[in-house]
Amino acid sequence: MTTDHPRPPPRRSFFGAWGRRELKGLFWQLLVVGIAVAVIAFLWSNTVTNLSARRISTGFAFLGREAGMPIADSLLSYSPRDTYFWAFVVGVANTLRVAVIGIVLATILGTLIGISRLSANWLLSRLAAVYVEVLRDIPLLLQLLFWYVLMQALPAARLAWRPVDGVFLSNRGLILPSIPIGMPQLWVLGTALLGLAAFYVIRRALIAQQMRDGKPRKAWPIALGLIVVLPALVSVLLGVSWKIEWPELRGFNFVGGLTLAPEYFALLIALITYTSAFIAEIVRSGIQSVPRGQWDAANALGLRRSFMLRQIILPQALRVIVPPMTSQYLNLTKNSSLAVAIGYQDVVSIANTTLNQTGQAIEAIALIMAVFLTISLGISFFMNWYNARIALVER
Amino acid sequence: MTVITDVPDAPRAARRPQTGNPVLRWLRANLFSSIPNSIISLVLLAVLAKGIFSFVQWGIANAVWLTPANDSSACRAARGIGACWAIIPEKYRFILFGTYPFDEQWRPALSVLLFIALFYLSTRRAWWRRELIYIWVGALALISVLMWGGVFGLSFVSQDRWGGLPVTLILATFGLAFGFPLGILVALGRRSKLPAIRSLSVLYVELIRGVPLVSLLFMASVMFPLFMPSGFNIDKLLRAQIAIILFAGAYLAEVIRGGLQAVPRGQYEAADALGLSYWRKNRLIILPQAIRHVIPPLVNTFIAFFKDTSLVLIIGIFDLLTTAKTAIIDPAWQQFSVEVYIFVAAIYFAFCFAMSRYSRSLEATRGR
């Protein structure tokens, strides 16, 4: 179609050595940047006029004012007398509480389902396939509303279901036995964390040694010592109590234990099940991407199955799995903002309330963006680091 | 379980009779091949049987299918033991079309059919020609005429009375129709050699993808009026549509960028050697190949995007999910939201499942 166009004769450049191509590039860049600047300037001047017409002051001074909004469910202590700033912090904590636990549980569930899809058991693989198809093809918001309606339809506190002793499921949410965590318990947990860090360093040294002389070294006794025995010793020496607090029904409500509010619980279930369907597909394709020959070779070497999975299959599968997994984690975190639909107060919901109360739309949206960009960058940073660690090293 | 123990199994398996009932043979191979497998199968069968039994009991045997108009007493009597499907015939016109004037509801219904025909046509490979663009433009214009009216003797229906499935399809289709070219431009911008254009594209994509869609929608509903000159007021639906287009553009741009990266460098060099201009090179040589590479992930992005339009519920636009949620505010029918959600879920599922099947079939025939 285009071949019959005669080629234009080469034109002499007006600017000499500085070619036509560079000139054109400069022209396009100036044009696009000019348009972008013009649009932003137009929007900006409109906004300034509108804000002054509505007598809305700009700036983040409102963060120091008393918020006056109630927050039903939070880890941090909060009262309506606190400032907007503190309300935002509480909202961020709520978002993180959903995102972190959601990511962990969705990964576990998704991996199980992804492996099930590859099972030799026909029934298991079919059920896993149906699970994936159904959950992937229904909007998350609809699933979230569905779970929330189901939570509300649960019996009242007095008639709560007790699947296991000490666990209650009612329209007040899920109530679990808990261990009260105070300063002494935190000391013990801190020791365990330190032990974990120390173990990490020691393990690297052990692997380096193995690289030199080829002898495998057992790392688990050191792990046991540092992560379990040492904290246990500290616990005994300090006399820390680990008494479990059992929830009890008193009057119309529960006393003691850990309460997961219905909003939080519904949001968590919806995010976990929805994301696990996507994770299952990622895990499946990752495992399938390992060439058959690798399985055969490992089998031929007579390796134990757990060793084979850990040392041969998973390292290769992970290279395919990790990058798309990162975007699923980011999606889950962003999707937690649907909380606003059922009244769980995450950072988006609190920003929205703030916006309605103060009219500080630009600042509230800027805060949401800042929070999510920070979280996204954090997850990307961590996952990229992990990805670089497991990536194929070609020599 | 070690691999070694599998070896003595081999002769035993060989001794197994290969003849006999094919059903039994299939069962043995697929459900009861080993002891752990048999245990899994039995547990799953038990759970499945229980699940199906309770669903049949609730959803079919004890369900209430029809009641006299606006009378939910039969449903309330069956509450807890049976489903109330009667709410669907009672409310389906509201769920599907929202508050669109009752007598004119054939118009949104026809629009929905037009949309479906348009989608179907676009999936046929034989129709992947330039004419398809004209068909799209024509069909979208026809749908606008049908929805708005005001010409050809159709009465005018203002946008705030639209609702339900047509709104969902409009948001998704117009979002794609405008987001796609936008995505192409941004993807080209991101691969451009010109630093200013490249950084603007990167900034746009990363900003949009870094924040939840919910916050973009809030921005559209709250901040748009601030951005515009006073007195200039655009419709809420249009505002949400713009947010959705910007959102779709950023996501599609990343998919298309992947396709652009997959086009071999030789193709670019060949185009340059022919002396084609930048736009002709991309339009005639690069983009057709790039897009062909990424059709399956594009369809997957469409699916995600179709589902995400349901988020407009949060800013109060009457899409399919919002009409469903509104339908059950009616005090007489309040307790039967699960049934309505199942109904709406089935509609969403039908659209998304068709798309995902299509994407699967494309993947199977890719390269041909």
mmCIF file of N, CA, C and O in Angstrom, chain A residues 86-128:
data_model
loop_
_atom_site.group_PDB
_atom_site.id
_atom_site.type_symbol
_atom_site.label_atom_id
_atom_site.label_comp_id
_atom_site.label_asym_id
_atom_site.label_seq_id
_atom_site.Cartn_x
_atom_site.Cartn_y
_atom_site.Cartn_z
ATOM 1 N N TRP A 86 -3.720 12.524 63.851
ATOM 2 C CA TRP A 86 -3.751 11.220 64.516
ATOM 3 C C TRP A 86 -4.761 10.302 63.849
ATOM 4 O O TRP A 86 -4.526 9.094 63.703
ATOM 5 N N ALA A 87 -5.910 10.868 63.409
ATOM 6 C CA ALA A 87 -6.912 10.056 62.715
ATOM 7 C C ALA A 87 -6.298 9.434 61.464
ATOM 8 O O ALA A 87 -6.538 8.259 61.154
ATOM 9 N N PHE A 88 -5.479 10.223 60.745
ATOM 10 C CA PHE A 88 -4.819 9.691 59.555
ATOM 11 C C PHE A 88 -3.875 8.556 59.907
ATOM 12 O O PHE A 88 -3.844 7.525 59.235
ATOM 13 N N VAL A 89 -3.122 8.759 61.001
ATOM 14 C CA VAL A 89 -2.186 7.710 61.418
ATOM 15 C C VAL A 89 -2.948 6.430 61.730
ATOM 16 O O VAL A 89 -2.559 5.329 61.320
ATOM 17 N N VAL A 90 -4.094 6.589 62.425
ATOM 18 C CA VAL A 90 -4.914 5.422 62.764
ATOM 19 C C VAL A 90 -5.404 4.753 61.481
ATOM 20 O O VAL A 90 -5.406 3.517 61.359
ATOM 21 N N GLY A 91 -5.799 5.580 60.494
ATOM 22 C CA GLY A 91 -6.260 5.037 59.217
ATOM 23 C C GLY A 91 -5.161 4.262 58.510
ATOM 24 O O GLY A 91 -5.397 3.169 57.980
ATOM 25 N N VAL A 92 -3.952 4.809 58.519
ATOM 26 C CA VAL A 92 -2.831 4.111 57.883
ATOM 27 C C VAL A 92 -2.590 2.783 58.594
ATOM 28 O O VAL A 92 -2.390 1.744 57.944
ATOM 29 N N ALA A 93 -2.664 2.802 59.923
ATOM 30 C CA ALA A 93 -2.464 1.560 60.678
ATOM 31 C C ALA A 93 -3.529 0.538 60.290
ATOM 32 O O ALA A 93 -3.236 -0.650 60.114
ATOM 33 N N ASN A 94 -4.777 1.006 60.127
ATOM 34 C CA ASN A 94 -5.852 0.086 59.737
ATOM 35 C C ASN A 94 -5.612 -0.487 58.345
ATOM 36 O O ASN A 94 -5.830 -1.679 58.115
ATOM 37 N N THR A 95 -5.174 0.361 57.416
ATOM 38 C CA THR A 95 -4.869 -0.122 56.065
ATOM 39 C C THR A 95 -3.769 -1.170 56.118
ATOM 40 O O THR A 95 -3.883 -2.233 55.508
ATOM 41 N N LEU A 96 -2.713 -0.870 56.886
ATOM 42 C CA LEU A 96 -1.605 -1.822 56.971
ATOM 43 C C LEU A 96 -2.045 -3.121 57.628
ATOM 44 O O LEU A 96 -1.604 -4.202 57.246
ATOM 45 N N ARG A 97 -2.953 -3.002 58.608
ATOM 46 C CA ARG A 97 -3.418 -4.203 59.308
ATOM 47 C C ARG A 97 -4.125 -5.137 58.338
ATOM 48 O O ARG A 97 -3.949 -6.359 58.396
ATOM 49 N N VAL A 98 -4.931 -4.560 57.427
ATOM 50 C CA VAL A 98 -5.592 -5.400 56.433
ATOM 51 C C VAL A 98 -4.584 -5.915 55.416
ATOM 52 O O VAL A 98 -4.567 -7.096 55.075
ATOM 53 N N ALA A 99 -3.706 -5.006 54.942
ATOM 54 C CA ALA A 99 -2.828 -5.367 53.829
ATOM 55 C C ALA A 99 -1.833 -6.444 54.236
ATOM 56 O O ALA A 99 -1.678 -7.441 53.527
ATOM 57 N N VAL A 100 -1.192 -6.286 55.396
ATOM 58 C CA VAL A 100 -0.139 -7.224 55.771
ATOM 59 C C VAL A 100 -0.724 -8.611 56.006
ATOM 60 O O VAL A 100 -0.268 -9.608 55.430
ATOM 61 N N ILE A 101 -1.783 -8.674 56.838
ATOM 62 C CA ILE A 101 -2.370 -9.985 57.123
ATOM 63 C C ILE A 101 -2.972 -10.566 55.856
ATOM 64 O O ILE A 101 -2.864 -11.768 55.587
ATOM 65 N N GLY A 102 -3.597 -9.716 55.043
ATOM 66 C CA GLY A 102 -4.181 -10.179 53.787
ATOM 67 C C GLY A 102 -3.129 -10.771 52.869
ATOM 68 O O GLY A 102 -3.336 -11.835 52.290
ATOM 69 N N ILE A 103 -2.001 -10.104 52.747
ATOM 70 C CA ILE A 103 -0.943 -10.598 51.849
ATOM 71 C C ILE A 103 -0.443 -11.962 52.313
ATOM 72 O O ILE A 103 -0.317 -12.895 51.525
ATOM 73 N N VAL A 104 -0.204 -12.094 53.624
ATOM 74 C CA VAL A 104 0.312 -13.366 54.139
ATOM 75 C C VAL A 104 -0.685 -14.493 53.880
ATOM 76 O O VAL A 104 -0.352 -15.527 53.285
ATOM 77 N N LEU A 105 -1.954 -14.264 54.267
ATOM 78 C CA LEU A 105 -2.934 -15.347 54.143
ATOM 79 C C LEU A 105 -3.271 -15.630 52.680
ATOM 80 O O LEU A 105 -3.453 -16.786 52.297
ATOM 81 N N ALA A 106 -3.347 -14.586 51.849
ATOM 82 C CA ALA A 106 -3.661 -14.804 50.427
ATOM 83 C C ALA A 106 -2.540 -15.598 49.761
ATOM 84 O O ALA A 106 -2.805 -16.435 48.901
ATOM 85 N N THR A 107 -1.297 -15.346 50.170
ATOM 86 C CA THR A 107 -0.179 -16.095 49.592
ATOM 87 C C THR A 107 -0.289 -17.573 49.950
ATOM 88 O O THR A 107 -0.141 -18.446 49.091
ATOM 89 N N ILE A 108 -0.597 -17.840 51.234
ATOM 90 C CA ILE A 108 -0.700 -19.240 51.660
ATOM 91 C C ILE A 108 -1.840 -19.932 50.924
ATOM 92 O O ILE A 108 -1.670 -20.981 50.301
ATOM 93 N N LEU A 109 -3.030 -19.302 50.958
ATOM 94 C CA LEU A 109 -4.199 -19.918 50.327
ATOM 95 C C LEU A 109 -3.981 -20.062 48.820
ATOM 96 O O LEU A 109 -4.268 -21.120 48.236
ATOM 97 N N GLY A 110 -3.457 -19.011 48.183
ATOM 98 C CA GLY A 110 -3.249 -19.046 46.739
ATOM 99 C C GLY A 110 -2.268 -20.134 46.340
ATOM 100 O O GLY A 110 -2.476 -20.834 45.349
ATOM 101 N N THR A 111 -1.197 -20.291 47.125
ATOM 102 C CA THR A 111 -0.220 -21.330 46.812
ATOM 103 C C THR A 111 -0.859 -22.713 46.910
ATOM 104 O O THR A 111 -0.682 -23.555 46.027
ATOM 105 N N LEU A 112 -1.649 -22.921 47.979
ATOM 106 C CA LEU A 112 -2.322 -24.213 48.135
ATOM 107 C C LEU A 112 -3.226 -24.494 46.941
ATOM 108 O O LEU A 112 -3.230 -25.593 46.387
ATOM 109 N N ILE A 113 -3.994 -23.473 46.526
ATOM 110 C CA ILE A 113 -4.933 -23.696 45.426
ATOM 111 C C ILE A 113 -4.184 -23.888 44.114
ATOM 112 O O ILE A 113 -4.558 -24.741 43.296
ATOM 113 N N GLY A 114 -3.108 -23.132 43.930
ATOM 114 C CA GLY A 114 -2.328 -23.289 42.704
ATOM 115 C C GLY A 114 -1.740 -24.684 42.597
ATOM 116 O O GLY A 114 -1.765 -25.300 41.526
ATOM 117 N N ILE A 115 -1.253 -25.213 43.720
ATOM 118 C CA ILE A 115 -0.699 -26.564 43.707
ATOM 119 C C ILE A 115 -1.820 -27.580 43.492
ATOM 120 O O ILE A 115 -1.669 -28.547 42.750
ATOM 121 N N SER A 116 -2.992 -27.301 44.103
ATOM 122 C CA SER A 116 -4.132 -28.214 43.937
ATOM 123 C C SER A 116 -4.523 -28.329 42.470
ATOM 124 O O SER A 116 -4.944 -29.384 42.008
ATOM 125 N N ARG A 117 -4.420 -27.206 41.736
ATOM 126 C CA ARG A 117 -4.806 -27.251 40.327
ATOM 127 C C ARG A 117 -3.921 -28.195 39.534
ATOM 128 O O ARG A 117 -4.307 -28.667 38.476
ATOM 129 N N LEU A 118 -2.716 -28.449 40.047
ATOM 130 C CA LEU A 118 -1.804 -29.338 39.334
ATOM 131 C C LEU A 118 -1.864 -30.755 39.868
ATOM 132 O O LEU A 118 -1.120 -31.626 39.418
ATOM 133 N N SER A 119 -2.747 -30.988 40.852
ATOM 134 C CA SER A 119 -2.788 -32.298 41.489
ATOM 135 C C SER A 119 -3.218 -33.378 40.499
ATOM 136 O O SER A 119 -3.964 -33.121 39.546
ATOM 137 N N ALA A 120 -2.732 -34.604 40.743
ATOM 138 C CA ALA A 120 -3.149 -35.726 39.910
ATOM 139 C C ALA A 120 -4.582 -36.120 40.231
ATOM 140 O O ALA A 120 -5.219 -36.828 39.461
ATOM 141 N N ASN A 121 -5.067 -35.645 41.374
ATOM 142 C CA ASN A 121 -6.438 -35.949 41.766
ATOM 143 C C ASN A 121 -7.395 -35.078 40.960
ATOM 144 O O ASN A 121 -7.404 -33.858 41.091
ATOM 145 N N TRP A 122 -8.188 -35.727 40.119
ATOM 146 C CA TRP A 122 -9.057 -34.996 39.197
ATOM 147 C C TRP A 122 -10.004 -34.060 39.928
ATOM 148 O O TRP A 122 -10.164 -32.900 39.568
ATOM 149 N N LEU A 123 -10.627 -34.577 40.983
ATOM 150 C CA LEU A 123 -11.627 -33.800 41.720
ATOM 151 C C LEU A 123 -10.995 -32.549 42.319
ATOM 152 O O LEU A 123 -11.532 -31.433 42.200
ATOM 153 N N LEU A 124 -9.824 -32.727 42.941
ATOM 154 C CA LEU A 124 -9.151 -31.601 43.586
ATOM 155 C C LEU A 124 -8.772 -30.537 42.558
ATOM 156 O O LEU A 124 -9.034 -29.342 42.749
ATOM 157 N N SER A 125 -8.216 -30.970 41.426
ATOM 158 C CA SER A 125 -7.777 -29.968 40.451
ATOM 159 C C SER A 125 -8.982 -29.271 39.827
ATOM 160 O O SER A 125 -8.940 -28.077 39.558
ATOM 161 N N ARG A 126 -10.078 -30.009 39.634
ATOM 162 C CA ARG A 126 -11.281 -29.379 39.072
ATOM 163 C C ARG A 126 -11.878 -28.354 40.027
ATOM 164 O O ARG A 126 -12.244 -27.244 39.645
ATOM 165 N N LEU A 127 -11.968 -28.743 41.303
ATOM 166 C CA LEU A 127 -12.536 -27.801 42.286
ATOM 167 C C LEU A 127 -11.681 -26.553 42.383
ATOM 168 O O LEU A 127 -12.199 -25.431 42.459
ATOM 169 N N ALA A 128 -10.353 -26.727 42.333
ATOM 170 C CA ALA A 128 -9.472 -25.556 42.396
ATOM 171 C C ALA A 128 -9.687 -24.676 41.173
ATOM 172 O O ALA A 128 -9.710 -23.443 41.275
#
